[in-house]
């Protein structure tokens, strides 16, 4: 490999000749050979947008030469667009402020801008003007999270909710055995069961939306400790306005830079809501797996779309692969939330020192939930079919239907009928006809599964 010599405040060192980064990035590469985890694409995009917006605002404030600013904006836009993702080699597990990632961005943008301007663009004096890693990285967390939620996650969750609602409407007339404790219970309609799933997702959407106002508040302008040192007094407000115009997201300056630099409470809050969504998806995924179980020795209530062979040794086996993947995603998001919660506690005085790991886990949770919601809707919920014969057979022999007779024959008599029906494998109606004074017409009316599903939704 060919190298060139770069210099920073600590001295000289070798950098790969074709690298766009400089000395500080190379020091981070050398210092943190810890994992194969790098800054997510959404985070790099946010950093590019921040540098472009900052340069434009500094030029408007008369602090930065317009030609240099234009070169920075062009270079930063290219970074935001993903043209140079291979130039961000710094490990996620780095200095807790994310200084290495900020300087990586400054150096790449400065290199590109220098080529465009035909003049030296300095990574600190020009690209990082009016900024500090201490406000850039918290801002990048909020910007990338807000964009990911608004542009990807919420549309995907709405798609999942609407797909479930559509399937619920389609199957609303189909009655099945309800289950509590995984044991037979009173009947429900498919529409009711799926409607509960849809409401879970709808509530998840509301929870995530409720966290967004605090995510849209940006630390930019607080610089090193929250006092705004080295930034123009109007920089934070103008920056938020410029970024909102670039992204079509309603960003605003933080009302308290000290809070925004020293804590990650907004990220912890959002992560908690993402965890709740993950819990909902886990429940839905597991219900689908149980209903699909069999086809002969399980519940066999539904048949999920066959997507791939299910075994390398058992021919003909088909597994519920999409719900299984969704359940694993849910477990990952729940784990990510634990990491973010611990990291959120590391706000020591004026700075949180676990910012990169907050960014990585929060953005991964957003991406995983967005992708999973789309896949779960399109490849599991939308296409499953109902095995009505199995449903009817189970309903006919469900001993818990005797619950409908409680008001007429009493709990004790009902329990005796249920036990006898179960022990002899006979329908409840048949046993009740022999053990009570009720005639067949009355039993048909009282034990009609469809009639027993009325109610349960208050609108």
JSON list of C-alpha atoms in Angstrom, two decimals, residues 163-304:
[
{"chain": "A", "resi": 163, "resn": "UNK", "atom": "CA", "xyz": [-52.51, -4.71, 6.09]},
{"chain": "A", "resi": 164, "resn": "UNK", "atom": "CA", "xyz": [-53.62, -6.30, 9.35]},
{"chain": "A", "resi": 165, "resn": "UNK", "atom": "CA", "xyz": [-56.86, -4.27, 9.32]},
{"chain": "A", "resi": 166, "resn": "UNK", "atom": "CA", "xyz": [-57.56, -5.36, 5.77]},
{"chain": "A", "resi": 167, "resn": "UNK", "atom": "CA", "xyz": [-57.01, -9.01, 6.67]},
{"chain": "A", "resi": 168, "resn": "UNK", "atom": "CA", "xyz": [-59.20, -8.57, 9.76]},
{"chain": "A", "resi": 169, "resn": "UNK", "atom": "CA", "xyz": [-62.03, -7.21, 7.62]},
{"chain": "A", "resi": 170, "resn": "UNK", "atom": "CA", "xyz": [-61.60, -10.06, 5.14]},
{"chain": "A", "resi": 171, "resn": "UNK", "atom": "CA", "xyz": [-61.84, -12.71, 7.89]},
{"chain": "A", "resi": 172, "resn": "UNK", "atom": "CA", "xyz": [-64.26, -11.01, 10.25]},
{"chain": "A", "resi": 173, "resn": "UNK", "atom": "CA", "xyz": [-66.97, -13.60, 9.61]},
{"chain": "A", "resi": 174, "resn": "UNK", "atom": "CA", "xyz": [-64.72, -16.55, 10.49]},
{"chain": "A", "resi": 175, "resn": "UNK", "atom": "CA", "xyz": [-65.07, -17.81, 14.07]},
{"chain": "A", "resi": 176, "resn": "UNK", "atom": "CA", "xyz": [-62.31, -19.74, 15.84]},
{"chain": "A", "resi": 177, "resn": "UNK", "atom": "CA", "xyz": [-61.45, -21.05, 19.27]},
{"chain": "A", "resi": 178, "resn": "UNK", "atom": "CA", "xyz": [-60.05, -18.38, 21.54]},
{"chain": "A", "resi": 179, "resn": "UNK", "atom": "CA", "xyz": [-57.12, -19.28, 23.77]},
{"chain": "A", "resi": 180, "resn": "UNK", "atom": "CA", "xyz": [-55.94, -18.15, 27.18]},
{"chain": "A", "resi": 181, "resn": "UNK", "atom": "CA", "xyz": [-52.89, -19.77, 28.82]},
{"chain": "A", "resi": 182, "resn": "UNK", "atom": "CA", "xyz": [-52.54, -21.57, 25.45]},
{"chain": "A", "resi": 183, "resn": "UNK", "atom": "CA", "xyz": [-55.69, -23.48, 26.46]},
{"chain": "A", "resi": 184, "resn": "UNK", "atom": "CA", "xyz": [-59.07, -23.53, 24.72]},
{"chain": "A", "resi": 185, "resn": "UNK", "atom": "CA", "xyz": [-61.27, -20.59, 25.70]},
{"chain": "A", "resi": 186, "resn": "UNK", "atom": "CA", "xyz": [-64.43, -18.94, 24.44]},
{"chain": "A", "resi": 187, "resn": "UNK", "atom": "CA", "xyz": [-64.67, -18.35, 20.68]},
{"chain": "A", "resi": 188, "resn": "UNK", "atom": "CA", "xyz": [-63.53, -15.20, 18.92]},
{"chain": "A", "resi": 189, "resn": "UNK", "atom": "CA", "xyz": [-63.67, -14.00, 15.35]},
{"chain": "A", "resi": 190, "resn": "UNK", "atom": "CA", "xyz": [-60.51, -13.75, 13.29]},
{"chain": "A", "resi": 191, "resn": "UNK", "atom": "CA", "xyz": [-61.39, -10.12, 12.73]},
{"chain": "A", "resi": 192, "resn": "UNK", "atom": "CA", "xyz": [-61.37, -9.50, 16.47]},
{"chain": "A", "resi": 193, "resn": "UNK", "atom": "CA", "xyz": [-58.07, -11.27, 17.01]},
{"chain": "A", "resi": 194, "resn": "UNK", "atom": "CA", "xyz": [-56.33, -9.46, 14.16]},
{"chain": "A", "resi": 195, "resn": "UNK", "atom": "CA", "xyz": [-58.00, -6.21, 15.14]},
{"chain": "A", "resi": 196, "resn": "UNK", "atom": "CA", "xyz": [-56.20, -6.46, 18.46]},
{"chain": "A", "resi": 197, "resn": "UNK", "atom": "CA", "xyz": [-52.90, -6.73, 16.59]},
{"chain": "A", "resi": 198, "resn": "UNK", "atom": "CA", "xyz": [-53.74, -3.70, 14.48]},
{"chain": "A", "resi": 199, "resn": "UNK", "atom": "CA", "xyz": [-54.57, -1.68, 17.58]},
{"chain": "A", "resi": 200, "resn": "UNK", "atom": "CA", "xyz": [-51.23, -2.67, 19.11]},
{"chain": "A", "resi": 201, "resn": "UNK", "atom": "CA", "xyz": [-49.41, -1.30, 16.06]},
{"chain": "A", "resi": 202, "resn": "UNK", "atom": "CA", "xyz": [-51.62, 1.81, 16.00]},
{"chain": "A", "resi": 203, "resn": "UNK", "atom": "CA", "xyz": [-50.75, 2.49, 19.62]},
{"chain": "A", "resi": 204, "resn": "UNK", "atom": "CA", "xyz": [-47.08, 1.92, 18.79]},
{"chain": "A", "resi": 205, "resn": "UNK", "atom": "CA", "xyz": [-47.30, 4.54, 16.04]},
{"chain": "A", "resi": 206, "resn": "UNK", "atom": "CA", "xyz": [-48.79, 7.01, 18.52]},
{"chain": "A", "resi": 207, "resn": "UNK", "atom": "CA", "xyz": [-46.07, 6.26, 21.06]},
{"chain": "A", "resi": 208, "resn": "UNK", "atom": "CA", "xyz": [-43.27, 6.83, 18.53]},
{"chain": "A", "resi": 209, "resn": "UNK", "atom": "CA", "xyz": [-44.91, 10.01, 17.25]},
{"chain": "A", "resi": 210, "resn": "UNK", "atom": "CA", "xyz": [-45.15, 11.30, 20.82]},
{"chain": "A", "resi": 211, "resn": "UNK", "atom": "CA", "xyz": [-41.37, 11.04, 21.21]},
{"chain": "A", "resi": 212, "resn": "UNK", "atom": "CA", "xyz": [-40.58, 12.93, 17.99]},
{"chain": "A", "resi": 213, "resn": "UNK", "atom": "CA", "xyz": [-40.94, 16.54, 19.26]},
{"chain": "A", "resi": 214, "resn": "UNK", "atom": "CA", "xyz": [-37.96, 16.06, 21.57]},
{"chain": "A", "resi": 215, "resn": "UNK", "atom": "CA", "xyz": [-35.94, 14.24, 18.89]},
{"chain": "A", "resi": 216, "resn": "UNK", "atom": "CA", "xyz": [-36.45, 17.18, 16.53]},
{"chain": "A", "resi": 217, "resn": "UNK", "atom": "CA", "xyz": [-34.74, 19.54, 19.01]},
{"chain": "A", "resi": 218, "resn": "UNK", "atom": "CA", "xyz": [-31.10, 19.95, 18.04]},
{"chain": "A", "resi": 219, "resn": "UNK", "atom": "CA", "xyz": [-27.99, 20.50, 20.15]},
{"chain": "A", "resi": 220, "resn": "UNK", "atom": "CA", "xyz": [-26.22, 22.37, 17.34]},
{"chain": "A", "resi": 221, "resn": "UNK", "atom": "CA", "xyz": [-25.16, 25.77, 18.57]},
{"chain": "A", "resi": 222, "resn": "UNK", "atom": "CA", "xyz": [-24.23, 24.58, 22.07]},
{"chain": "A", "resi": 223, "resn": "UNK", "atom": "CA", "xyz": [-20.63, 23.84, 20.99]},
{"chain": "A", "resi": 224, "resn": "UNK", "atom": "CA", "xyz": [-18.33, 22.40, 23.66]},
{"chain": "A", "resi": 225, "resn": "UNK", "atom": "CA", "xyz": [-20.27, 22.64, 26.95]},
{"chain": "A", "resi": 226, "resn": "UNK", "atom": "CA", "xyz": [-23.59, 24.32, 26.20]},
{"chain": "A", "resi": 227, "resn": "UNK", "atom": "CA", "xyz": [-22.53, 27.97, 26.40]},
{"chain": "A", "resi": 228, "resn": "UNK", "atom": "CA", "xyz": [-22.33, 28.38, 22.62]},
{"chain": "A", "resi": 229, "resn": "UNK", "atom": "CA", "xyz": [-18.66, 29.36, 22.70]},
{"chain": "A", "resi": 230, "resn": "UNK", "atom": "CA", "xyz": [-17.23, 30.08, 19.20]},
{"chain": "A", "resi": 231, "resn": "UNK", "atom": "CA", "xyz": [-20.66, 29.96, 17.52]},
{"chain": "A", "resi": 232, "resn": "UNK", "atom": "CA", "xyz": [-22.51, 33.04, 16.32]},
{"chain": "A", "resi": 233, "resn": "UNK", "atom": "CA", "xyz": [-25.49, 33.85, 18.60]},
{"chain": "A", "resi": 234, "resn": "UNK", "atom": "CA", "xyz": [-27.88, 33.24, 15.69]},
{"chain": "A", "resi": 235, "resn": "UNK", "atom": "CA", "xyz": [-26.13, 30.08, 14.48]},
{"chain": "A", "resi": 236, "resn": "UNK", "atom": "CA", "xyz": [-28.28, 27.50, 16.29]},
{"chain": "A", "resi": 237, "resn": "UNK", "atom": "CA", "xyz": [-31.59, 28.96, 15.15]},
{"chain": "A", "resi": 238, "resn": "UNK", "atom": "CA", "xyz": [-30.47, 29.51, 11.57]},
{"chain": "A", "resi": 239, "resn": "UNK", "atom": "CA", "xyz": [-28.88, 26.08, 11.42]},
{"chain": "A", "resi": 240, "resn": "UNK", "atom": "CA", "xyz": [-32.10, 24.36, 12.50]},
{"chain": "A", "resi": 241, "resn": "UNK", "atom": "CA", "xyz": [-34.05, 26.33, 9.91]},
{"chain": "A", "resi": 242, "resn": "UNK", "atom": "CA", "xyz": [-31.57, 25.45, 7.15]},
{"chain": "A", "resi": 243, "resn": "UNK", "atom": "CA", "xyz": [-31.59, 21.78, 8.07]},
{"chain": "A", "resi": 244, "resn": "UNK", "atom": "CA", "xyz": [-35.39, 21.70, 8.23]},
{"chain": "A", "resi": 245, "resn": "UNK", "atom": "CA", "xyz": [-35.52, 23.12, 4.72]},
{"chain": "A", "resi": 246, "resn": "UNK", "atom": "CA", "xyz": [-33.00, 20.55, 3.44]},
{"chain": "A", "resi": 247, "resn": "UNK", "atom": "CA", "xyz": [-34.73, 17.55, 5.01]},
{"chain": "A", "resi": 248, "resn": "UNK", "atom": "CA", "xyz": [-38.40, 18.54, 5.19]},
{"chain": "A", "resi": 249, "resn": "UNK", "atom": "CA", "xyz": [-38.31, 17.61, 8.89]},
{"chain": "A", "resi": 250, "resn": "UNK", "atom": "CA", "xyz": [-39.44, 20.22, 11.42]},
{"chain": "A", "resi": 251, "resn": "UNK", "atom": "CA", "xyz": [-36.15, 20.60, 13.30]},
{"chain": "A", "resi": 252, "resn": "UNK", "atom": "CA", "xyz": [-35.73, 23.37, 15.86]},
{"chain": "A", "resi": 253, "resn": "UNK", "atom": "CA", "xyz": [-32.93, 24.52, 18.17]},
{"chain": "A", "resi": 254, "resn": "UNK", "atom": "CA", "xyz": [-32.87, 23.00, 21.62]},
{"chain": "A", "resi": 255, "resn": "UNK", "atom": "CA", "xyz": [-34.34, 25.33, 24.25]},
{"chain": "A", "resi": 256, "resn": "UNK", "atom": "CA", "xyz": [-31.51, 24.25, 26.59]},
{"chain": "A", "resi": 257, "resn": "UNK", "atom": "CA", "xyz": [-28.15, 23.32, 25.11]},
{"chain": "A", "resi": 258, "resn": "UNK", "atom": "CA", "xyz": [-26.86, 22.14, 28.48]},
{"chain": "A", "resi": 259, "resn": "UNK", "atom": "CA", "xyz": [-29.53, 19.44, 28.56]},
{"chain": "A", "resi": 260, "resn": "UNK", "atom": "CA", "xyz": [-28.95, 18.47, 24.94]},
{"chain": "A", "resi": 261, "resn": "UNK", "atom": "CA", "xyz": [-25.19, 18.05, 25.32]},
{"chain": "A", "resi": 262, "resn": "UNK", "atom": "CA", "xyz": [-25.14, 16.40, 28.73]},
{"chain": "A", "resi": 263, "resn": "UNK", "atom": "CA", "xyz": [-27.97, 13.90, 28.28]},
{"chain": "A", "resi": 264, "resn": "UNK", "atom": "CA", "xyz": [-29.45, 11.51, 25.77]},
{"chain": "A", "resi": 265, "resn": "UNK", "atom": "CA", "xyz": [-32.88, 11.38, 27.39]},
{"chain": "A", "resi": 266, "resn": "UNK", "atom": "CA", "xyz": [-34.71, 11.96, 24.10]},
{"chain": "A", "resi": 267, "resn": "UNK", "atom": "CA", "xyz": [-32.91, 9.01, 22.51]},
{"chain": "A", "resi": 268, "resn": "UNK", "atom": "CA", "xyz": [-33.65, 6.85, 25.55]},
{"chain": "A", "resi": 269, "resn": "UNK", "atom": "CA", "xyz": [-37.31, 7.85, 25.33]},
{"chain": "A", "resi": 270, "resn": "UNK", "atom": "CA", "xyz": [-37.55, 7.03, 21.64]},
{"chain": "A", "resi": 271, "resn": "UNK", "atom": "CA", "xyz": [-35.74, 3.74, 22.15]},
{"chain": "A", "resi": 272, "resn": "UNK", "atom": "CA", "xyz": [-38.24, 2.82, 24.85]},
{"chain": "A", "resi": 273, "resn": "UNK", "atom": "CA", "xyz": [-41.09, 3.37, 22.42]},
{"chain": "A", "resi": 274, "resn": "UNK", "atom": "CA", "xyz": [-39.28, 1.32, 19.77]},
{"chain": "A", "resi": 275, "resn": "UNK", "atom": "CA", "xyz": [-38.93, -1.45, 22.35]},
{"chain": "A", "resi": 276, "resn": "UNK", "atom": "CA", "xyz": [-42.70, -1.36, 22.91]},
{"chain": "A", "resi": 277, "resn": "UNK", "atom": "CA", "xyz": [-43.27, -1.70, 19.17]},
{"chain": "A", "resi": 278, "resn": "UNK", "atom": "CA", "xyz": [-40.86, -4.64, 19.16]},
{"chain": "A", "resi": 279, "resn": "UNK", "atom": "CA", "xyz": [-42.84, -6.29, 21.94]},
{"chain": "A", "resi": 280, "resn": "UNK", "atom": "CA", "xyz": [-46.02, -5.89, 19.87]},
{"chain": "A", "resi": 281, "resn": "UNK", "atom": "CA", "xyz": [-44.36, -7.39, 16.80]},
{"chain": "A", "resi": 282, "resn": "UNK", "atom": "CA", "xyz": [-43.05, -10.30, 18.88]},
{"chain": "A", "resi": 283, "resn": "UNK", "atom": "CA", "xyz": [-46.62, -11.04, 20.06]},
{"chain": "A", "resi": 284, "resn": "UNK", "atom": "CA", "xyz": [-48.00, -10.91, 16.53]},
{"chain": "A", "resi": 285, "resn": "UNK", "atom": "CA", "xyz": [-45.17, -13.05, 15.16]},
{"chain": "A", "resi": 286, "resn": "UNK", "atom": "CA", "xyz": [-45.65, -15.70, 17.82]},
{"chain": "A", "resi": 287, "resn": "UNK", "atom": "CA", "xyz": [-49.43, -15.79, 17.31]},
{"chain": "A", "resi": 288, "resn": "UNK", "atom": "CA", "xyz": [-48.84, -16.38, 13.61]},
{"chain": "A", "resi": 289, "resn": "UNK", "atom": "CA", "xyz": [-46.37, -19.17, 14.39]},
{"chain": "A", "resi": 290, "resn": "UNK", "atom": "CA", "xyz": [-48.80, -20.90, 16.74]},
{"chain": "A", "resi": 291, "resn": "UNK", "atom": "CA", "xyz": [-51.78, -20.60, 14.39]},
{"chain": "A", "resi": 292, "resn": "UNK", "atom": "CA", "xyz": [-49.64, -21.96, 11.54]},
{"chain": "A", "resi": 293, "resn": "UNK", "atom": "CA", "xyz": [-48.24, -24.83, 13.63]},
{"chain": "A", "resi": 294, "resn": "UNK", "atom": "CA", "xyz": [-48.70, -28.35, 12.26]},
{"chain": "A", "resi": 295, "resn": "UNK", "atom": "CA", "xyz": [-49.98, -28.89, 9.71]},
{"chain": "A", "resi": 296, "resn": "UNK", "atom": "CA", "xyz": [-51.24, -32.11, 11.38]},
{"chain": "A", "resi": 297, "resn": "UNK", "atom": "CA", "xyz": [-49.92, -32.17, 14.94]},
{"chain": "A", "resi": 298, "resn": "UNK", "atom": "CA", "xyz": [-50.27, -28.45, 15.70]},
{"chain": "A", "resi": 299, "resn": "UNK", "atom": "CA", "xyz": [-53.14, -25.98, 15.68]},
{"chain": "A", "resi": 300, "resn": "UNK", "atom": "CA", "xyz": [-53.28, -25.82, 11.89]},
{"chain": "A", "resi": 301, "resn": "UNK", "atom": "CA", "xyz": [-55.63, -22.84, 11.91]},
{"chain": "A", "resi": 302, "resn": "UNK", "atom": "CA", "xyz": [-53.87, -21.00, 9.09]},
{"chain": "A", "resi": 303, "resn": "UNK", "atom": "CA", "xyz": [-51.35, -21.69, 6.37]},
{"chain": "A", "resi": 304, "resn": "UNK", "atom": "CA", "xyz": [-48.69, -19.05, 5.90]}
]
